[in-house]
Coordinates of C-alpha atoms in Angstrom, one line a residue:
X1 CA -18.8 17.5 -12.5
X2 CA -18.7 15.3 -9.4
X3 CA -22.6 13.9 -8.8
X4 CA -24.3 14.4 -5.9
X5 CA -26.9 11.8 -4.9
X6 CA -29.7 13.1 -1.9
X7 CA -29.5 11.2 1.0
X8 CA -32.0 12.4 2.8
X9 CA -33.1 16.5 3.5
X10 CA -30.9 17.1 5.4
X11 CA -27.5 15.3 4.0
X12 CA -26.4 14.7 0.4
X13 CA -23.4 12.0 -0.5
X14 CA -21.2 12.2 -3.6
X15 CA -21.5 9.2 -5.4
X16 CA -18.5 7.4 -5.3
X17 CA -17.0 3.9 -7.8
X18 CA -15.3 0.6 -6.3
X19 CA -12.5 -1.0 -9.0
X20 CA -15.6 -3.2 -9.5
X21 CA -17.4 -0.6 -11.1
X22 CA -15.5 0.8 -13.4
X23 CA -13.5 -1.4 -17.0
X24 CA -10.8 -0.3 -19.5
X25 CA -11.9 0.2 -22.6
X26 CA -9.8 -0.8 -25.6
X27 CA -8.4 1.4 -28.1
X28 CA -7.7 1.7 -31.9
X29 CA -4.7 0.5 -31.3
X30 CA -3.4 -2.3 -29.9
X31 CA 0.7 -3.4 -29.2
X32 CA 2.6 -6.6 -28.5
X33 CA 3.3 -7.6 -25.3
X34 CA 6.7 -7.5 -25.5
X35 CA 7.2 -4.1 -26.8
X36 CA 5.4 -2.3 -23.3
X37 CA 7.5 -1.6 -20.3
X38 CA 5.9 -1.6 -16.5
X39 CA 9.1 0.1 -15.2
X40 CA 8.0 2.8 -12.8
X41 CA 10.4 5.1 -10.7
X42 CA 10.7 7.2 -7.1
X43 CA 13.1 9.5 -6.6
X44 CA 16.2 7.8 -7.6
X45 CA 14.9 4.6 -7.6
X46 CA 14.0 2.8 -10.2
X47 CA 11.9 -0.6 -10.5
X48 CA 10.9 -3.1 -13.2
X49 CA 7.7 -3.2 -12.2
X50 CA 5.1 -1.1 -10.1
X51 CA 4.4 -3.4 -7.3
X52 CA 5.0 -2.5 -3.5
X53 CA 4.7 -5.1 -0.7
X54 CA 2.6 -4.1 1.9
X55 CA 4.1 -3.3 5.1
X56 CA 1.8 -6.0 6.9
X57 CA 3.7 -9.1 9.1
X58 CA 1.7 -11.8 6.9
X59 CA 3.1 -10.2 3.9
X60 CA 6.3 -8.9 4.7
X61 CA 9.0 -10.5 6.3
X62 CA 12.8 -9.4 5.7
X63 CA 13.3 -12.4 3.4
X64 CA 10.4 -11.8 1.6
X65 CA 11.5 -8.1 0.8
X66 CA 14.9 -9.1 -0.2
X67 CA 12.6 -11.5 -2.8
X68 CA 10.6 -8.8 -3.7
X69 CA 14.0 -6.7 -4.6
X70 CA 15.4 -8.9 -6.9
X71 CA 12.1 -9.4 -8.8
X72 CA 12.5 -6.0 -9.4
X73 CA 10.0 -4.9 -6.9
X74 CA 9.8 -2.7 -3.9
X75 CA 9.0 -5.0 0.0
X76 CA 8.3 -2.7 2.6
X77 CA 8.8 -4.0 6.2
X78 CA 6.6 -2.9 9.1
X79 CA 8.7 -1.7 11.3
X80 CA 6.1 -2.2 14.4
X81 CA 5.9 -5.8 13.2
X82 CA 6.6 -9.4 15.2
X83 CA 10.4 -8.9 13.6
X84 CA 11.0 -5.5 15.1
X85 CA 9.3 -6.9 18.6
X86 CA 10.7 -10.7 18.7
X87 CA 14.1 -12.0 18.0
X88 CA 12.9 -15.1 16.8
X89 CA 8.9 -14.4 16.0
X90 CA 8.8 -17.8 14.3
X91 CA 6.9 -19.3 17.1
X92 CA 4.5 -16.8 16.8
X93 CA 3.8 -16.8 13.5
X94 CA 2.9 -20.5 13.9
X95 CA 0.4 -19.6 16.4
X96 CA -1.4 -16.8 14.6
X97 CA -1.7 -19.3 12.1
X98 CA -3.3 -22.0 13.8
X99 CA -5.7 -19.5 16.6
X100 CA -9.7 -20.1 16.3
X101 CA -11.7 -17.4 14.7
X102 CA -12.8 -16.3 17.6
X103 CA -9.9 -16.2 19.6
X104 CA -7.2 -14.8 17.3
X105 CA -8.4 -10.9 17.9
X106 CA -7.9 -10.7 21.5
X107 CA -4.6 -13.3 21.0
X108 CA -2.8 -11.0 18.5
X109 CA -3.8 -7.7 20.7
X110 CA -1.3 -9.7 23.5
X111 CA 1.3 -10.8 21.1
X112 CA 1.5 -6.9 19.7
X113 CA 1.7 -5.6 23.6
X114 CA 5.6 -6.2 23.6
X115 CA 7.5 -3.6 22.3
X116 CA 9.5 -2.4 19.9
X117 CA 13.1 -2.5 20.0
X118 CA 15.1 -0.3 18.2
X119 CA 18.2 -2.6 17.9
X120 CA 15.7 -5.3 16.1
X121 CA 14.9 -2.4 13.6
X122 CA 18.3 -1.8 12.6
X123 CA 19.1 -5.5 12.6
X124 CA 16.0 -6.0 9.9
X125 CA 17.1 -3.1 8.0
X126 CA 20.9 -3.9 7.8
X127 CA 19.9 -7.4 7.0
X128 CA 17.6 -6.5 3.8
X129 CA 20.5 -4.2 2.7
X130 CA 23.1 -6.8 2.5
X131 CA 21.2 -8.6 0.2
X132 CA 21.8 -5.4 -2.0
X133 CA 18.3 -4.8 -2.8
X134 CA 16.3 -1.5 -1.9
X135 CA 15.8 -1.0 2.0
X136 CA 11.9 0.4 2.3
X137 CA 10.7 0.3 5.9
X138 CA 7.0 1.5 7.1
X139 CA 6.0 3.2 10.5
X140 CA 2.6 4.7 11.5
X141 CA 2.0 8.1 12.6
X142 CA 2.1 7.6 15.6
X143 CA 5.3 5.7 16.1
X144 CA 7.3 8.2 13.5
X145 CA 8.9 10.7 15.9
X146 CA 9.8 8.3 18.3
X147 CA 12.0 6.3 15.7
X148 CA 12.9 7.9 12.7
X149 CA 15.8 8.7 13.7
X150 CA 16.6 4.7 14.0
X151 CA 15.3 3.8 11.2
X152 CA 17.3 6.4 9.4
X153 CA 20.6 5.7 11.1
X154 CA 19.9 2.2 9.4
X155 CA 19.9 3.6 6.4
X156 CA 16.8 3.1 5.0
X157 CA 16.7 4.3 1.5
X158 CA 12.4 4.7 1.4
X159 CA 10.3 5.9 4.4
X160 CA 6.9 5.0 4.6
X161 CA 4.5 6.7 7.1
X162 CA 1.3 4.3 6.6
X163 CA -1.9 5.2 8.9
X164 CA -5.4 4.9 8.1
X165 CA -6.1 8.0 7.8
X166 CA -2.9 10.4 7.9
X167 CA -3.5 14.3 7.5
X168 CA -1.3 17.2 6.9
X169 CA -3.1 18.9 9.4
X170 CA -3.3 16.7 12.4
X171 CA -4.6 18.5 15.0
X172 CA -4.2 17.7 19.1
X173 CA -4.1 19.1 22.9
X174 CA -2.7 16.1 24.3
X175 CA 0.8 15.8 22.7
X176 CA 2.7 18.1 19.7
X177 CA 1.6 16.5 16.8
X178 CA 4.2 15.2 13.8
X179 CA 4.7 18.0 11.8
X180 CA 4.9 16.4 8.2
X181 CA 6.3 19.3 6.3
X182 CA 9.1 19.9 8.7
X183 CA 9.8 16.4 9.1
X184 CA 10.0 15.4 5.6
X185 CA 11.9 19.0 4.5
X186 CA 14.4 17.7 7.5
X187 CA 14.5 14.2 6.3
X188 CA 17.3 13.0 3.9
X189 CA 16.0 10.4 2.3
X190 CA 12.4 10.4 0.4
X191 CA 9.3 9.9 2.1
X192 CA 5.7 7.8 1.2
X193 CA 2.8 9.1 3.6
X194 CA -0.8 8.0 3.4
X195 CA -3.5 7.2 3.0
X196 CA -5.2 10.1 1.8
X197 CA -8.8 9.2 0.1
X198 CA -9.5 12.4 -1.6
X199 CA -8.3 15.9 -3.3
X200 CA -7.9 17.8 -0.8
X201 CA -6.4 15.2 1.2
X202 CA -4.0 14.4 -1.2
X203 CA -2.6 18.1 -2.3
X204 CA -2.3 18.6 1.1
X205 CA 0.1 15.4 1.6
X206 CA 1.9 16.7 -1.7
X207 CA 2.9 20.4 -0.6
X208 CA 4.6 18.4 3.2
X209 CA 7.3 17.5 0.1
X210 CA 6.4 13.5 -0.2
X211 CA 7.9 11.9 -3.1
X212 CA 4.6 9.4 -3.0
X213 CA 1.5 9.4 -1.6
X214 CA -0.7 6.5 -0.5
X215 CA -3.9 6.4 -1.7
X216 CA -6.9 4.5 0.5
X217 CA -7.0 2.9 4.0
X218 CA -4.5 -0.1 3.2
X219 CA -5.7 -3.9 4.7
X220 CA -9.1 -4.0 2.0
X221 CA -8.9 -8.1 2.6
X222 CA -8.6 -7.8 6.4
X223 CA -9.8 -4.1 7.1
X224 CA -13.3 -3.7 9.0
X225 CA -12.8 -0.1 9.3
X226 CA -16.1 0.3 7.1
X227 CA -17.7 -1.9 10.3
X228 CA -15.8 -0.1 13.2
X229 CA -15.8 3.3 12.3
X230 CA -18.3 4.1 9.6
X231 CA -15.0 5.1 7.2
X232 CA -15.0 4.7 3.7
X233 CA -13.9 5.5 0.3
X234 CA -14.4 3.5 -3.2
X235 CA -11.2 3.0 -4.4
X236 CA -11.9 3.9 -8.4
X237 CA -13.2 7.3 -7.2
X238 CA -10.2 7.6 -4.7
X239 CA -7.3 7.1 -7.5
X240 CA -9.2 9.7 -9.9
X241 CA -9.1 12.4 -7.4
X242 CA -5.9 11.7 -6.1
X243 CA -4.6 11.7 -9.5
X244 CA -6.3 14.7 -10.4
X245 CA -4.6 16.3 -7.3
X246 CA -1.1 15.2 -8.7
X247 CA -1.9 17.1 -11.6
X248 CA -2.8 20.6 -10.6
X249 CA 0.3 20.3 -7.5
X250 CA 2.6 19.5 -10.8
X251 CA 1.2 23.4 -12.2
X252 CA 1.4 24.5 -8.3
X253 CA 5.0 23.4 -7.8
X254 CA 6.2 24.1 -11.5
X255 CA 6.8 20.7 -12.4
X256 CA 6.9 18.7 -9.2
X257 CA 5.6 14.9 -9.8
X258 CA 4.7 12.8 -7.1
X259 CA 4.0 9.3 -7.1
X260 CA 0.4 8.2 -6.5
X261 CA 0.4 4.3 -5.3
X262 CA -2.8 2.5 -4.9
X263 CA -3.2 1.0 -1.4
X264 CA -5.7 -1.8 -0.2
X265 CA -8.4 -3.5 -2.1
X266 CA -7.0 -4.9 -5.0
X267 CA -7.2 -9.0 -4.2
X268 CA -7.3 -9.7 -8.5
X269 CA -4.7 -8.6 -11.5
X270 CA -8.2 -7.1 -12.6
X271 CA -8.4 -4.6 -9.9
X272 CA -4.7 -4.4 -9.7
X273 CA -4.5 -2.4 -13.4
X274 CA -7.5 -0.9 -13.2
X275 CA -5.3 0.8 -9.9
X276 CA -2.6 1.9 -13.1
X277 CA -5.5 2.8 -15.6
X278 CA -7.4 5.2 -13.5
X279 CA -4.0 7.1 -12.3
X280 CA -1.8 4.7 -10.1
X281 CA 2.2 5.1 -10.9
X282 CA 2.3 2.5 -8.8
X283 CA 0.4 -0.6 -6.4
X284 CA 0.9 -1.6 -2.5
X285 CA -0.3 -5.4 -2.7
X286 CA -0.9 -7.3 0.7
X287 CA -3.4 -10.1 0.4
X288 CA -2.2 -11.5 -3.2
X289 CA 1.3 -11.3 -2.0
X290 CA 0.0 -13.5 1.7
X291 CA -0.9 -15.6 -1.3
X292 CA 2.7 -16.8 -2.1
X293 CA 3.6 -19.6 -0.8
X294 CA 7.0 -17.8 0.9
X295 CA 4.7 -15.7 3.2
X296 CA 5.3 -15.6 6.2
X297 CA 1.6 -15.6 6.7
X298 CA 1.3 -19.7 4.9
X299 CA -1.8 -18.5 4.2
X300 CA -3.2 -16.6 6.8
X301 CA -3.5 -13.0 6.2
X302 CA -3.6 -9.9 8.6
X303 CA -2.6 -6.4 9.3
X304 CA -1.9 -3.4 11.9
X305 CA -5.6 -2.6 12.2
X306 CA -6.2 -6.0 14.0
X307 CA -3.5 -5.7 16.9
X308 CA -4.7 -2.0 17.8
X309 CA -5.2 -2.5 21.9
X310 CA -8.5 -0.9 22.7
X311 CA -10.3 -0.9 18.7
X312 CA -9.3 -3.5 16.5
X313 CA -10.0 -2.3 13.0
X314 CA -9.4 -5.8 11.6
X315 CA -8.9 -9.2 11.5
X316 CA -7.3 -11.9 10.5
X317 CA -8.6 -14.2 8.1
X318 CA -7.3 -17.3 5.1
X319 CA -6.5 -16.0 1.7
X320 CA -4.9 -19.3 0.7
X321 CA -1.8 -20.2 -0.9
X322 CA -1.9 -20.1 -4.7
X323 CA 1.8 -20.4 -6.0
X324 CA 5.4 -18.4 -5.4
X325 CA 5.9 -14.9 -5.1
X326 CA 7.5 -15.5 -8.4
X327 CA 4.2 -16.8 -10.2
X328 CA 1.8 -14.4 -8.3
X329 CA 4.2 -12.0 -10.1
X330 CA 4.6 -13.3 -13.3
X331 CA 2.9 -16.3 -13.6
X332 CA 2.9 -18.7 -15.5
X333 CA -1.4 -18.5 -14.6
X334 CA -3.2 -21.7 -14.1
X335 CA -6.4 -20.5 -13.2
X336 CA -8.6 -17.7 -14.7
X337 CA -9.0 -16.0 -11.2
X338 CA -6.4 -13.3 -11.0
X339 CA -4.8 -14.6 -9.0
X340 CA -1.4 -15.3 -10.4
X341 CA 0.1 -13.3 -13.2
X342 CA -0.1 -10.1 -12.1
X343 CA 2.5 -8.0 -14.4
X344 CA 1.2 -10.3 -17.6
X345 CA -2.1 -9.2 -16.9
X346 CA -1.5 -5.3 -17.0
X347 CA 0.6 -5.9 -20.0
X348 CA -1.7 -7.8 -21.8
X349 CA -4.0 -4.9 -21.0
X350 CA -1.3 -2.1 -21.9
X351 CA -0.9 -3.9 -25.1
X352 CA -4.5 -4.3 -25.7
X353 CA -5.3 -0.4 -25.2
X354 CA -2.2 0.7 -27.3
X355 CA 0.0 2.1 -24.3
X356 CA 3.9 1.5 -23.8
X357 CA 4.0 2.7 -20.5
X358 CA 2.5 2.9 -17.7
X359 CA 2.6 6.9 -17.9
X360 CA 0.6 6.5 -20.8
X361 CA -1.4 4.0 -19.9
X362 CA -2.8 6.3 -17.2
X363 CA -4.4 7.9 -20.2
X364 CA -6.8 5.1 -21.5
X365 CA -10.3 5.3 -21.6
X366 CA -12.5 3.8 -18.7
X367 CA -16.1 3.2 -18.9
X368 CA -18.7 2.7 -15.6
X369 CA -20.4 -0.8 -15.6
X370 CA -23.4 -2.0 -13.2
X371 CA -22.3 -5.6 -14.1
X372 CA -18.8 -5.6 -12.2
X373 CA -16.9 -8.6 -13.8
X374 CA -19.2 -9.4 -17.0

């Protein structure tokens, strides 16, 4: 039963968890670390471990996805990014880095304003695929009908539609809104669409055909969405349902599974496999990935939601550089901050619950704490 907390007489709220609310609890029985496997799969693709770059320019860049590839990981490029509108966005880069507080808004709004280019998309594209690694490339709503077909034609082998908020039911009178059903039953290659923060959200994006769906608003380190728009939704809570919805599409569909992947929020390796505990097959990282020191970010972190022209749903801001992509991923840690180590953390946990997989993991028991990190 889903608990319903009285906001006032006229409006009640459910009450909702953060990852900082909730802890995995350890089992009966506990494994070795080397017997658990964090392999995850989509589609036909298959992954040593269940970590997804986000498609964010600090993040992101074409090297850094070929890197994420042969670490056995999934990069997703934004395809709206500085590579898809510049050349050479090197220079730029530079100067995001080095732009006072209170003049980097309004400065990355201008450097966004140039467009996209449809020959840098394929160049990107064609340039992660040589390396031989999995081509994953990531474009908003918005920007989806105007160049799929692009981005196809490159041969991208994942698509990622990554908004906000993104509905099955998008509703307008100014323009025919995507039809995500028809676009993804047309579309030959498989499709991740989100985010989608609750249930009904989420069966919804399942029965358009996705193979995953993205759960939360993405950019948790650089979002103000909460600020700008009053939106919301604890992550914990968000997973659960989501998960839940997974469930009772598999009995809808007769067997179809679709991949949920945590999005946004999860800075730690704490909140990173509490993501996998509560129902995650899978995580989109950003700010502990701008962490690395190959980033194209050095440091500096920030995503779509800050270049939007006329509301800015973010900013940009310093996460630091801690170590490689290499040790953010597996370590070795030198600090107890969860910030390095991020696949030996949820296999110490998998071990220390009892799980092999992280299937079964999904499985282990959680417990609600009012003391978030005691």
């Amino acid at each position: 039963m889903s608990q319903e907390i009285e906001i006032g007489l006229g409006k009640k709220g459910r009450l909702g968890y953060s990852l900082d609310d909730v802890a995995i609890v350890p089992s009966r029985r506990t494994r070795d670390t080397s017997d658990v496997s964090t392999a995850w799969q989509i589609d036909a693709y298959e992954f040593d471990v269940p970590v997804i770059s986000a498609p964010m320019d600090s993040v992101t860049s074409p090297a850094t996805a070929i890197a994420m590839g042969k670490m056995g990981a999934l990069g997703v490029l934004d395809l709206e990014g500085l590579w898809t509108r510049y050349e050479d966005p090197t220079p730029l880069f530079d100067e995001i880095t080095n732009l006072p507080a209170d003049r980097a808004t309004e400065r990355i709004q201008q450097i966004y304003a140039e467009p996209v280019k449809p020959e840098l998309i394929t160049q990107r594209l064609h340039e992660i695929r040589d390396a031989g690694v999995t081509v994953a490339g990531a474009l908003s709503p918005q920007r989806t009908q105007q160049f799929y077909s692009t981005v196809v034609d490159a041969g991208v082998d994942l698509f990622v539609i990554r908004g906000t908020v993104v509905s099955a039911e998008h509703v307008s009178e100014g323009h025919e809104p995507l039809n995500l059903k028809k676009f993804i039953y047309d579309l030959d290659v498989p499709v991740i669409v989100g985010g989608a923060a609750n249930y009904t959200a989420a069966l919804h994006l399942m029965r358009t055909g996705a193979a995953g769906v993205l759960v939360g608003f993405g950019g948790g380190a650089v979002s103000a969405t909460r600020q700008t728009i009053g939106v919301h939704a604890p992550m914990a809570t968000a997973i659960a349902d989501v998960a839940e919805a997974r469930r009772d599409y598999m009995d809808e569909s007769g067997g179809r599974y679709v991949q949920v992947i945590a999005d946004g929020g999860m800075g730690d390796s704490g909140s990173f496999v509490k993501a996998l505990a509560l129902g995650a097959d899978a995580v989109m990282l950003g700010a502990p990935l701008a962490r690395a020191t190959e980033a194209p970010g050095k440091g500096t972190h920030w995503g779509a939601e800050a270049r939007h022209q006329t509301l800015p749903r973010g900013y940009r801001t310093e996460v630091g550089t801690v170590g490689s992509l290499e040790s953010i991923l597996f370590g070795p840690s030198h600090q107890a901050d969860g910030t390095t180590n991020f696949i030996g953390a949820l296999k110490r946990a998998m071990a220390s619950t009892g799980y092999v997989d992280v299937k079964n993991f999904q499985r282990c028991g959680m417990v609600v704490t009012p003391y978030p990190n005691h």
